[in-house]
Coordinates of C-alpha atoms and ligand atoms in Angstrom, one line a residue:
M1 CA -21.6 7.5 -18.6
S2 CA -24.6 7.0 -17.2
T3 CA -27.4 8.8 -15.0
L4 CA -29.2 7.6 -12.1
H5 CA -32.1 8.1 -14.1
E6 CA -31.0 5.6 -16.7
V7 CA -29.6 3.1 -13.8
L8 CA -33.1 3.0 -12.2
G9 CA -34.7 2.2 -15.7
T10 CA -32.4 -0.9 -16.2
S11 CA -31.7 -2.1 -12.7
E12 CA -34.3 -3.9 -10.5
L13 CA -31.9 -3.8 -7.6
V14 CA -31.3 0.0 -7.6
R15 CA -35.1 0.8 -8.2
R16 CA -35.7 -1.4 -5.1
A17 CA -32.8 0.6 -3.0
H18 CA -34.5 3.9 -4.3
A19 CA -38.0 3.2 -3.1
F20 CA -36.3 1.4 0.3
A21 CA -34.4 4.7 0.9
K22 CA -37.0 7.0 0.1
S23 CA -39.6 5.6 2.6
A24 CA -36.7 5.0 5.2
H25 CA -35.7 8.8 5.2
E26 CA -39.8 9.6 4.7
G27 CA -40.2 12.8 7.2
Q28 CA -36.5 13.6 7.8
L29 CA -35.3 16.9 6.6
R30 CA -31.9 18.4 5.8
K31 CA -30.5 21.4 7.4
S32 CA -31.6 23.2 4.1
G33 CA -35.1 22.3 4.4
D34 CA -35.2 19.9 1.8
P35 CA -36.2 16.0 2.3
Y36 CA -33.4 14.0 3.3
F37 CA -33.7 11.7 0.4
V38 CA -32.3 14.3 -1.9
H39 CA -28.9 14.0 -0.5
C40 CA -29.0 10.1 -1.4
V41 CA -30.2 10.5 -4.6
G42 CA -27.2 13.4 -5.0
V43 CA -24.7 10.8 -3.9
A44 CA -26.0 7.9 -6.1
E45 CA -26.0 10.5 -9.0
S46 CA -22.3 11.0 -8.6
V47 CA -21.8 7.2 -8.2
A48 CA -23.8 6.4 -11.3
L49 CA -21.9 9.2 -13.5
W50 CA -18.5 7.5 -12.4
N51 CA -19.7 4.1 -13.9
L52 CA -19.8 2.1 -10.5
D53 CA -21.7 -1.1 -10.6
E54 CA -25.6 -1.2 -9.5
E55 CA -24.2 -2.6 -6.1
S56 CA -22.5 0.9 -5.6
I57 CA -25.6 3.0 -6.8
A58 CA -27.5 1.1 -4.4
A59 CA -25.4 1.3 -1.5
A60 CA -25.3 5.2 -2.2
L61 CA -28.9 5.5 -2.1
L62 CA -28.8 3.4 1.2
H63 CA -25.7 4.7 2.6
D64 CA -27.5 7.0 5.4
V65 CA -30.1 4.2 6.2
V66 CA -28.2 2.5 9.2
E67 CA -26.8 5.5 10.7
D68 CA -30.2 7.7 10.5
T69 CA -33.1 5.8 10.4
K70 CA -34.4 2.7 12.4
Y71 CA -33.0 0.0 10.1
T72 CA -30.2 -2.0 11.0
R73 CA -27.4 -3.9 8.6
E74 CA -29.0 -6.9 9.0
D75 CA -32.3 -5.3 7.5
V76 CA -30.2 -4.1 4.6
E77 CA -28.3 -7.5 4.0
Q78 CA -31.8 -9.2 4.1
E79 CA -33.2 -6.9 1.4
F80 CA -30.2 -6.3 -0.8
G81 CA -27.4 -9.0 -0.2
K82 CA -24.0 -9.2 1.5
G83 CA -22.5 -6.7 -1.0
V84 CA -24.4 -3.9 -0.5
A85 CA -24.8 -4.4 3.1
F86 CA -20.8 -4.4 3.6
L87 CA -20.6 -0.9 1.8
V88 CA -23.3 0.5 3.9
E89 CA -21.7 -0.7 6.6
G90 CA -18.3 0.8 5.7
L91 CA -20.2 4.0 5.5
T92 CA -21.7 4.3 8.7
K93 CA -20.1 6.1 11.4
L94 CA -19.1 4.5 14.7
E95 CA -21.7 4.8 17.4
K96 CA -21.2 8.1 19.0
V97 CA -21.9 6.5 22.6
Q98 CA -18.6 4.7 22.4
Y99 CA -16.3 7.5 21.4
R100 CA -16.4 11.3 22.0
G101 CA -15.5 14.3 19.9
I102 CA -12.2 13.9 17.9
E103 CA -12.1 10.2 18.8
S104 CA -15.3 9.6 17.2
E105 CA -14.3 11.2 14.1
A106 CA -10.9 9.7 14.0
E107 CA -12.1 6.0 14.6
S108 CA -14.8 6.5 12.2
L109 CA -12.4 7.5 9.5
R110 CA -10.0 4.7 10.4
K111 CA -12.8 2.1 10.1
M112 CA -13.7 3.5 6.5
L113 CA -10.5 3.5 5.4
L114 CA -9.9 -0.4 6.6
A115 CA -13.3 -1.1 4.7
M116 CA -11.7 0.6 1.9
V117 CA -9.1 -1.8 1.7
E118 CA -11.3 -4.6 1.8
D119 CA -13.5 -3.2 -0.9
P120 CA -12.5 -0.1 -2.9
R121 CA -16.1 1.0 -3.6
V122 CA -16.6 2.2 0.1
I123 CA -14.3 5.2 -0.7
I124 CA -15.5 6.2 -4.0
I125 CA -19.2 6.1 -2.4
K126 CA -18.0 8.3 0.6
L127 CA -16.0 10.8 -1.6
A128 CA -19.6 11.2 -3.4
D129 CA -21.2 11.6 0.1
R130 CA -18.5 14.3 1.1
Y131 CA -18.8 16.1 -2.1
H132 CA -22.5 16.4 -1.9
N133 CA -22.4 17.5 1.6
M134 CA -20.1 20.2 0.6
R135 CA -22.1 21.3 -2.0
T136 CA -24.8 22.1 0.4
V137 CA -22.6 23.2 3.5
Q138 CA -24.0 27.0 3.6
H139 CA -26.7 25.3 5.7
L140 CA -24.7 24.7 8.7
S141 CA -23.1 26.9 11.3
L142 CA -20.2 29.2 10.3
E143 CA -17.9 26.7 12.6
R144 CA -19.1 23.8 11.3
Q145 CA -18.5 25.2 7.7
K146 CA -15.1 25.7 8.6
T147 CA -14.1 22.5 10.0
F148 CA -16.0 20.6 7.3
A149 CA -14.2 22.4 4.6
K150 CA -10.8 21.9 6.3
E151 CA -11.4 18.4 6.6
S152 CA -12.4 18.0 3.3
I153 CA -9.1 19.8 1.9
D154 CA -6.9 18.1 4.2
I155 CA -8.3 14.6 4.0
F156 CA -10.9 14.0 1.1
A157 CA -9.3 15.9 -1.4
P158 CA -6.1 14.0 -1.0
I159 CA -7.7 10.7 -1.1
A160 CA -9.6 11.5 -4.2
Y161 CA -5.8 12.6 -5.6
R162 CA -4.6 9.1 -4.6
L163 CA -7.2 7.4 -6.4
G164 CA -6.3 9.5 -9.7
M165 CA -9.7 11.3 -9.3
N166 CA -7.9 14.7 -10.2
E167 CA -11.1 16.6 -11.2
L168 CA -13.1 15.7 -8.3
K169 CA -10.1 16.5 -6.0
G170 CA -9.9 20.1 -7.8
E171 CA -13.8 20.4 -7.2
I172 CA -13.7 19.4 -3.6
E173 CA -10.9 21.8 -3.1
D174 CA -12.4 24.7 -5.0
I175 CA -15.9 24.2 -3.0
S176 CA -14.3 24.2 0.3
F177 CA -11.6 27.0 -0.3
P178 CA -14.0 29.8 0.6
Y179 CA -15.3 28.3 3.7
A180 CA -12.1 27.2 5.0
Y181 CA -9.8 30.2 4.1
P182 CA -12.3 33.1 3.4
E183 CA -9.9 35.9 3.1
E184 CA -7.3 34.3 1.3
H185 CA -10.3 33.1 -1.3
E186 CA -11.3 36.6 -1.5
W187 CA -8.0 37.9 -2.1
L188 CA -7.3 35.4 -4.6
I189 CA -10.6 35.9 -6.6
A190 CA -10.0 39.8 -6.7
T191 CA -6.2 39.5 -7.6
F192 CA -6.8 36.8 -10.7
K193 CA -10.2 37.4 -12.3
S194 CA -8.9 40.1 -15.0
L195 CA -5.9 37.9 -15.3
Y196 CA -7.9 34.5 -15.8
E197 CA -10.3 36.2 -18.5
E198 CA -7.4 38.1 -20.1
R199 CA -5.3 34.6 -20.6
K200 CA -8.6 32.9 -22.0
N201 CA -8.4 35.6 -24.8
Y202 CA -4.8 35.3 -25.4
L203 CA -5.2 31.4 -25.6
R204 CA -8.0 31.7 -27.9
R205 CA -5.5 33.4 -30.8
V206 CA -2.9 30.6 -29.7
T207 CA -5.4 27.7 -30.2
T208 CA -6.2 29.0 -33.7
I209 CA -2.4 29.2 -34.7
L210 CA -1.9 25.6 -33.0
K211 CA -4.7 23.8 -35.0
N212 CA -3.8 25.4 -38.4
E213 CA -0.3 24.1 -37.9
C214 CA -1.3 20.8 -37.0
T215 CA -3.7 20.5 -39.8
S216 CA -0.6 21.5 -42.3
S217 CA 1.6 19.0 -40.7
G218 CA -1.1 15.9 -40.9
V219 CA -1.3 15.8 -37.2
T220 CA -4.9 14.7 -36.2
V221 CA -6.2 16.6 -33.2
L222 CA -9.6 15.9 -31.7
E223 CA -9.8 18.9 -29.5
V224 CA -8.1 21.7 -28.0
Q225 CA -9.1 22.6 -24.2
K226 CA -8.5 25.8 -22.3
R227 CA -8.1 24.6 -18.9
A228 CA -8.0 27.2 -16.1
K229 CA -6.3 26.2 -13.0
H230 CA -8.5 25.2 -9.9
H231 CA -8.5 28.1 -7.5
Y232 CA -7.3 26.4 -4.3
S233 CA -4.5 24.6 -6.3
L234 CA -3.4 28.3 -7.8
Y235 CA -3.3 29.5 -4.3
K236 CA -1.2 26.5 -3.0
K237 CA 1.2 27.0 -5.9
L238 CA 1.4 30.9 -5.1
L239 CA 2.3 29.8 -1.5
K240 CA 5.4 27.9 -2.9
Y241 CA 6.5 30.8 -5.0
S242 CA 6.1 33.5 -2.2
M243 CA 2.8 34.9 -3.7
N244 CA 5.0 35.7 -7.0
Q245 CA 2.0 35.5 -9.8
D246 CA 4.8 35.8 -12.6
K247 CA 5.7 32.2 -11.8
I248 CA 2.3 30.9 -12.5
Y249 CA 2.5 29.7 -16.5
D250 CA -0.2 27.5 -16.3
L251 CA -3.1 29.9 -14.9
V252 CA -5.0 28.8 -18.1
A253 CA -3.3 25.9 -19.6
L254 CA -4.2 24.4 -23.2
R255 CA -4.8 20.7 -23.7
I256 CA -4.6 18.9 -27.0
I257 CA -6.3 15.6 -27.0
V258 CA -5.5 13.2 -29.9
P259 CA -6.5 9.9 -31.1
Q260 CA -3.3 7.8 -30.3
V261 CA -0.4 7.5 -28.3
G262 CA 1.9 8.3 -31.6
D263 CA -0.3 11.4 -32.4
C264 CA 0.9 12.7 -28.6
Y265 CA 4.8 12.8 -30.2
A266 CA 3.5 14.2 -33.6
A267 CA 1.6 17.0 -31.8
L268 CA 4.6 17.8 -29.4
G269 CA 6.8 17.9 -32.8
A270 CA 4.2 20.3 -34.5
L271 CA 4.2 22.7 -31.5
H272 CA 7.8 22.9 -31.0
K273 CA 8.0 23.6 -34.6
L274 CA 5.7 26.5 -33.8
W275 CA 7.5 27.8 -30.8
K276 CA 10.4 27.0 -28.6
P277 CA 10.3 24.9 -25.4
L278 CA 11.6 26.1 -22.3
P279 CA 14.4 24.1 -21.3
G280 CA 14.0 21.3 -18.7
R281 CA 10.1 21.7 -18.9
I282 CA 9.2 18.8 -21.2
K283 CA 7.9 15.9 -19.3
D284 CA 7.1 12.6 -21.0
Y285 CA 4.5 11.0 -18.4
I286 CA 3.4 8.6 -20.9
A287 CA 6.8 6.7 -21.0
M288 CA 7.1 7.4 -17.3
P289 CA 3.5 8.1 -15.7
K290 CA 3.2 9.6 -12.3
V291 CA 2.6 7.3 -9.4
N292 CA -1.1 7.4 -9.5
G293 CA -0.9 6.4 -13.1
Y294 CA -1.3 10.1 -14.7
Q295 CA 0.0 9.9 -18.4
S296 CA 0.4 12.9 -20.6
L297 CA 3.2 14.9 -22.3
H298 CA 3.7 18.2 -20.8
T299 CA 5.6 20.9 -22.4
T300 CA 6.2 24.7 -21.8
V301 CA 7.0 27.0 -24.4
F302 CA 7.6 30.7 -25.6
C303 CA 4.7 31.2 -27.4
L304 CA 3.1 34.0 -29.1
D305 CA 4.0 37.6 -28.0
N306 CA 7.1 35.7 -26.4
R307 CA 4.7 34.8 -23.2
I308 CA 5.0 31.6 -21.7
V309 CA 2.2 28.9 -22.1
E310 CA 2.2 25.4 -20.7
F311 CA 0.3 22.8 -23.0
Q312 CA -0.5 19.0 -22.3
I313 CA -1.0 16.3 -24.9
R314 CA -2.9 13.1 -24.1
T315 CA -5.4 10.7 -25.9
P316 CA -8.8 10.3 -24.9
E317 CA -7.9 7.4 -22.4
M318 CA -5.5 9.2 -20.6
H319 CA -7.6 11.8 -20.4
A320 CA -10.4 9.9 -19.0
L321 CA -7.9 8.9 -16.4
A322 CA -6.5 11.7 -15.5
E323 CA -10.0 13.1 -14.8
N324 CA -11.3 10.2 -12.9
G325 CA -8.6 7.9 -12.4
V326 CA -9.9 4.8 -10.6
A327 CA -13.5 5.5 -11.8
A328 CA -12.2 5.5 -15.2
H329 CA -11.2 2.0 -15.0
W330 CA -14.6 1.2 -14.6
L331 CA -15.1 2.8 -18.1
Y332 CA -12.0 1.4 -20.1
K333 CA -11.3 -2.1 -18.4
E334 CA -13.4 -4.9 -19.8
H335 CA -15.7 -6.5 -17.7
T336 CA -13.7 -9.3 -15.9
A337 CA -15.2 -12.9 -15.3
Q338 CA -14.9 -12.2 -11.4
S339 CA -17.4 -14.0 -9.5
D340 CA -18.2 -11.2 -7.0
S341 CA -18.3 -7.9 -7.0
V342 CA -15.7 -7.1 -4.6
S343 CA -12.9 -9.0 -6.4
A344 CA -14.3 -7.2 -9.5
A345 CA -13.8 -4.0 -8.0
K346 CA -10.4 -4.6 -6.8
A347 CA -9.3 -5.8 -10.4
R348 CA -10.5 -2.4 -11.7
F349 CA -7.9 -0.6 -9.4
G350 CA -4.4 -0.1 -10.8
E351 CA -1.3 -1.5 -9.0
S352 CA -0.2 1.8 -7.5
E353 CA -3.9 2.4 -5.8
R354 CA -4.0 -1.3 -4.6
Q355 CA 0.0 -0.6 -3.1
W356 CA -1.4 2.5 -1.6
M357 CA -4.5 1.0 0.1
E358 CA -2.2 -2.0 1.5
R359 CA 0.3 0.3 2.9
L360 CA -2.4 2.4 4.3
R361 CA -3.6 -0.6 6.2
N362 CA 0.0 -1.3 7.7
W363 CA 0.5 2.2 8.4
Q364 CA -2.7 2.8 10.5
E365 CA -1.5 -0.3 12.9
H366 CA 1.3 2.0 14.2
F367 CA -1.2 4.5 15.8
S368 CA -3.4 3.6 18.5
A369 CA -4.4 7.3 19.8
S370 CA -7.0 9.0 17.7
Q371 CA -5.0 12.2 17.7
D372 CA -1.9 10.4 16.7
F373 CA -3.8 8.7 14.1
L374 CA -5.6 11.9 12.7
D375 CA -2.0 14.0 12.6
S376 CA 0.0 11.1 11.0
L377 CA -2.8 10.8 8.3
K378 CA -2.9 14.5 7.4
N379 CA 1.0 14.9 7.7
D380 CA 2.3 11.6 6.5
V381 CA -0.1 10.0 4.4
L382 CA -2.3 12.5 2.6
S383 CA 0.1 15.6 2.3
D384 CA 1.9 16.2 -0.8
Q385 CA 4.5 13.8 -1.4
I386 CA 8.4 13.8 -2.9
Y387 CA 10.0 10.7 -4.3
V388 CA 13.5 10.0 -3.3
F389 CA 15.7 6.9 -4.3
T390 CA 18.0 4.6 -2.1
P391 CA 21.4 3.6 -3.6
K392 CA 20.1 0.7 -4.9
G393 CA 17.4 2.6 -6.9
D394 CA 14.2 1.7 -5.0
V395 CA 11.7 4.7 -4.6
I396 CA 10.9 6.0 -1.4
E397 CA 7.8 8.0 -0.9
L398 CA 8.0 10.8 1.7
P399 CA 5.8 13.6 2.8
E400 CA 7.2 17.2 1.3
G401 CA 9.5 18.6 4.1
S402 CA 11.1 15.1 5.2
T403 CA 14.5 15.0 6.2
P404 CA 17.1 12.2 5.9
L405 CA 16.2 11.0 9.4
D406 CA 12.6 10.6 8.3
F407 CA 13.7 8.7 5.3
A408 CA 15.9 6.8 7.6
Y409 CA 13.1 5.8 9.8
K410 CA 10.8 5.2 6.8
I411 CA 13.3 2.7 5.9
H412 CA 13.2 0.8 9.1
S413 CA 13.3 1.7 12.9
E414 CA 16.3 0.3 13.5
V415 CA 18.0 2.2 10.4
G416 CA 16.5 5.4 12.0
N417 CA 17.7 4.6 15.6
M418 CA 21.4 4.1 14.3
Y419 CA 21.2 7.2 12.3
A420 CA 24.9 8.9 12.2
G421 CA 24.5 10.9 9.1
A422 CA 23.1 10.7 5.6
K423 CA 24.6 11.3 2.2
V424 CA 22.5 13.1 -0.5
D425 CA 23.5 12.5 -4.3
G426 CA 26.9 11.8 -2.7
R427 CA 27.3 14.7 -0.3
I428 CA 27.0 14.8 3.3
V429 CA 24.2 16.8 4.5
S430 CA 23.0 18.2 7.9
L431 CA 20.5 16.6 10.2
D432 CA 17.8 19.3 9.1
Y433 CA 18.5 19.0 5.2
V434 CA 14.9 19.0 3.5
L435 CA 15.0 16.2 0.6
K436 CA 13.6 17.0 -2.6
T437 CA 12.2 14.6 -5.4
G438 CA 14.8 12.8 -7.3
E439 CA 17.4 12.8 -4.8
I440 CA 19.5 9.7 -4.1
V441 CA 19.8 9.2 -0.1
E442 CA 22.2 6.8 1.4
V443 CA 22.0 6.6 5.2
L444 CA 25.1 6.2 7.5
T445 CA 24.5 4.2 10.6
Q446 CA 26.5 3.4 13.8
K447 CA 25.5 0.5 15.7
N448 CA 25.7 1.8 19.3
K449 CA 24.0 5.0 18.2
K450 CA 20.9 6.3 20.0
P451 CA 18.5 9.1 19.4
S452 CA 19.0 12.3 21.0
H453 CA 16.4 15.0 22.1
D454 CA 17.3 17.2 19.1
W455 CA 16.4 14.8 16.7
L456 CA 12.5 15.5 17.5
H457 CA 13.4 18.7 15.9
A458 CA 15.3 17.4 12.9
V459 CA 12.2 15.1 11.9
H460 CA 9.2 16.3 9.8
T461 CA 6.9 13.1 9.9
S462 CA 4.8 12.1 12.7
F463 CA 5.6 8.6 12.1
A464 CA 9.3 9.2 12.8
R465 CA 8.6 11.6 15.8
K466 CA 6.5 8.6 17.4
K467 CA 9.4 6.4 17.1
V468 CA 12.0 8.8 18.1
R469 CA 9.9 9.7 21.3
H470 CA 9.4 6.0 21.9
E471 CA 13.3 5.2 21.9
L472 CA 13.9 8.4 24.1
N473 CA 11.2 7.4 26.6
M474 CA 12.6 3.8 26.6
R475 CA 15.9 5.0 27.6
D476 CA 14.6 7.5 30.3
Q477 CA 12.9 4.5 32.0
K478 CA 16.1 2.2 31.9
E479 CA 18.0 5.1 33.6
R480 CA 15.7 5.7 36.4
V481 CA 15.9 2.2 37.0
I482 CA 19.6 1.7 37.2
S483 CA 20.2 5.4 39.0
F484 CA 23.6 6.8 39.6
R485 CA 25.5 6.5 43.0
A486 CA 28.2 8.4 44.5
L487 CA 31.5 6.2 44.7
E488 CA 34.4 7.1 46.6
L489 CA 37.5 5.0 45.8
I490 CA 41.1 5.1 47.6
V491 CA 43.5 3.0 45.6
T492 CA 46.9 2.5 47.2
V493 CA 49.6 1.7 44.4
E494 CA 53.3 1.4 43.9
N495 CA 54.7 4.6 42.1
R496 CA 55.1 3.6 38.2
V497 CA 54.4 5.5 34.9
G498 CA 50.9 4.4 33.7
M499 CA 49.3 3.6 36.7
L500 CA 46.7 6.4 36.6
R501 CA 46.1 5.5 33.1
D502 CA 45.2 1.9 33.9
T503 CA 43.1 2.7 36.8
T504 CA 40.9 5.2 35.1
A505 CA 40.6 2.8 32.3
I506 CA 39.2 -0.2 34.2
L507 CA 36.9 2.6 36.3
S508 CA 35.3 3.7 32.8
A509 CA 34.9 0.2 31.7
H510 CA 32.7 -0.4 34.8
D511 CA 30.5 2.3 34.1
C512 CA 32.0 4.7 36.6
D513 CA 31.6 8.4 35.3
I514 CA 34.8 10.2 37.4
Q515 CA 34.0 13.5 38.7
K516 CA 37.4 14.0 40.4
V517 CA 40.8 12.7 40.9
T518 CA 43.4 13.2 43.6
S519 CA 46.4 11.6 44.2
G520 CA 48.8 12.0 47.3
V521 CA 52.3 10.4 47.6
T522 CA 52.8 8.3 50.9
S523 CA 56.4 7.5 50.4
D524 CA 59.2 6.8 47.6
K525 CA 57.6 3.7 46.6
F526 CA 53.6 4.0 47.3
A527 CA 50.9 6.6 46.5
T528 CA 47.3 6.7 46.8
I529 CA 45.0 7.7 43.9
S530 CA 41.4 8.8 45.1
F531 CA 38.3 8.9 42.6
L532 CA 35.2 10.6 43.2
C533 CA 32.7 8.9 40.8
N534 CA 29.2 8.3 39.9
F535 CA 28.8 4.7 39.6
R536 CA 25.9 3.1 37.8
G537 CA 24.7 0.0 39.4
R538 CA 23.4 -1.5 42.7
G539 CA 25.0 -3.0 45.8
I540 CA 29.0 -3.7 46.1
P541 CA 30.8 -2.9 43.2
S542 CA 33.0 -6.2 43.5
A543 CA 33.6 -6.8 39.9
L544 CA 35.4 -3.1 39.8
I545 CA 37.4 -3.9 43.1
I546 CA 38.7 -7.1 41.8
A547 CA 39.5 -5.9 38.2
L548 CA 41.4 -3.0 40.0
K549 CA 43.1 -5.3 42.2
K550 CA 44.3 -7.1 39.0
I551 CA 46.4 -4.1 37.6
R552 CA 49.8 -5.0 38.4
G553 CA 51.2 -2.8 41.5
V554 CA 47.9 -1.9 43.2
R555 CA 48.3 -3.0 46.7
E556 CA 44.7 -1.8 48.3
V557 CA 41.5 -0.5 47.2
E558 CA 39.1 1.0 50.1
Y559 CA 35.7 2.5 48.9
K560 CA 32.5 4.1 50.2
T561 CA 29.4 4.4 48.4
G562 CA 26.8 7.0 48.8
S563 CA 23.1 6.5 49.1
Ligands
LIG601 MN1 -24.4 10.9 3.8

C-alpha cells in the first residue's frame, strides 16, 4: 500500500497532475466551503491506497478538470498522454445540454460502464469519486442527499461488490444508509448497539480459548480478528428473516488469518475439536470460490455457553482479495510485461470480472430508453443474484426473485417465447415459482406457444418483461392488420353421417371462428347447414369455398361477408 504523499515523491507524472489540477480548480469551492481541489486529492488518495498505477492516480487528480474547468480532453491528452486522457474522458459526465434529468444520469452511467469495459481503471476511480462524495454528502440539500445515497446503494455498492471490493462495498453502503433510510437506520442502531458490545466481549473470551487450542495442536495463527457486521448488510439480512434478530449469527464474526492454505484446514480441525459445527453450515470457498473469486473456509459452531458463532478462516492473500478484490490484484499479481497500461490493467482482472464486464456490454445494447436501462441495471444486473443450473450443468446467474420464465428468457428469447412449463429439480413447477440457488431448471417448450398477458406478472427481470411486452405488441399489431370479418355461409348438402364434422373441420382449417351453427332439412335427401363465423382475412374467401365444395356430398355454397 502506498499513500498519495509517497507517490508524489516518486512519480513525476503524478506530481505534474497534482500541480495542474490544483491550478485548474483554483478559486472553485465545494458545497462544504473547502477548496474544490480537496476532493481531487481525496479521490487520488483512495486510488493510491488501492495500489493502482501512476496513470490512474494522475487521472484521479484530474478527473473533474474537463467537466468543471476551462480545460478540454485535448489539453489533458497533450499534457499527460492518451492513457490519462482516456480515463478522464470516461469519468466526465455527458453534456447537460444534450440530455435532461434522468436521461443525463442514465446515459452518463452507460458511457462510464462502456469505458470501464475498455479500461477497468475507469470504474475504480469512479468508485473512489463516489466514496469521497458520500463522505461529504451532508453539505447537500436533504433531497439530493437521499437521491445520492440511494444511487450509491443501488448502483455503486453492487459494482464494488462485483469487482470483489467487499470492504468498499460495505463502507459505501454504511455511509449511505442513514441518508437513504434515516428511520430504519435509527431503529437498527438503537436495537443493536448493546448487542454489538456484548457480543464483542463474549468473543474476546472465545478468542483466548481458540488461540490456546491452536498453539497446543501446533496450528500457526497469524491473527484472530473480530469483525462487526456492516449496518446496512445487517439491515438487509434482517429484512430477509422478517426482522428476527435470533437468526443473525454473524453480528460479530471471528476471522482467523493463517499463513498457508493447508493451515486453513488445520485451523478448521482445531476449531471443530473445540466446538461442534452446525450441520450444513461448513462452506469450503477455497475449493469452490464464489463467483467474484472470494475464498475462505466458513463454519458456524455451537460455541462457548452453547451460543452460535460464525468463523471465517483464510490466508493473508485471500484476505486482501476479500477486502479489496480487483484492487488486490495489483498487489499480488506480478507486474506483467504488457507494453501499454490498459492491457496491463485488464490482465490484473480475474476471469470472472472480465466476463461480467463483457456481459454488461452486451446486455446494455438491449436498452435504448434511459429509464429501461436504469431499471434493468438496478433490478437485473446489480441486484443480489442466485445461481441455478441447466440440465447440462451450466451455471445461469439471475437476480433474486426470478422465475423459470426469467430463466427461459435468459437462455434465449426464443426459448422464452416457446415456454410451455418448467421442471425444477425434476418436478413440474408453476409459472410464478421463485428459483433458489443450486436448483436445476429444465424449460419445456412447445413450437407454436405464444406469450400471454399473464406472463407479464410471472416475470421478475426487466429484461424478460421487455421481451414479453415486445412479443405481445408484435402480435397485437398483426391482429390489427388482419382483422376479423363476419362471414355467413349456407351450405346445401346431401344427408349423411359426418357431414357436420367435415364442414366444421374445413372452416377451422381456414381461420374461421364459428359463432353459430344452424341446420335445416329441405327434403329426405338434402339439408342446409348455416354457419355464422368470424373470418380472418380480406376479399372473397375463395379457398374456403373451394375446399367446402370438394367435400363429398356438398352441393352448393352461398356466402355473405360483413364489412
Ligand atoms: Mn468528482
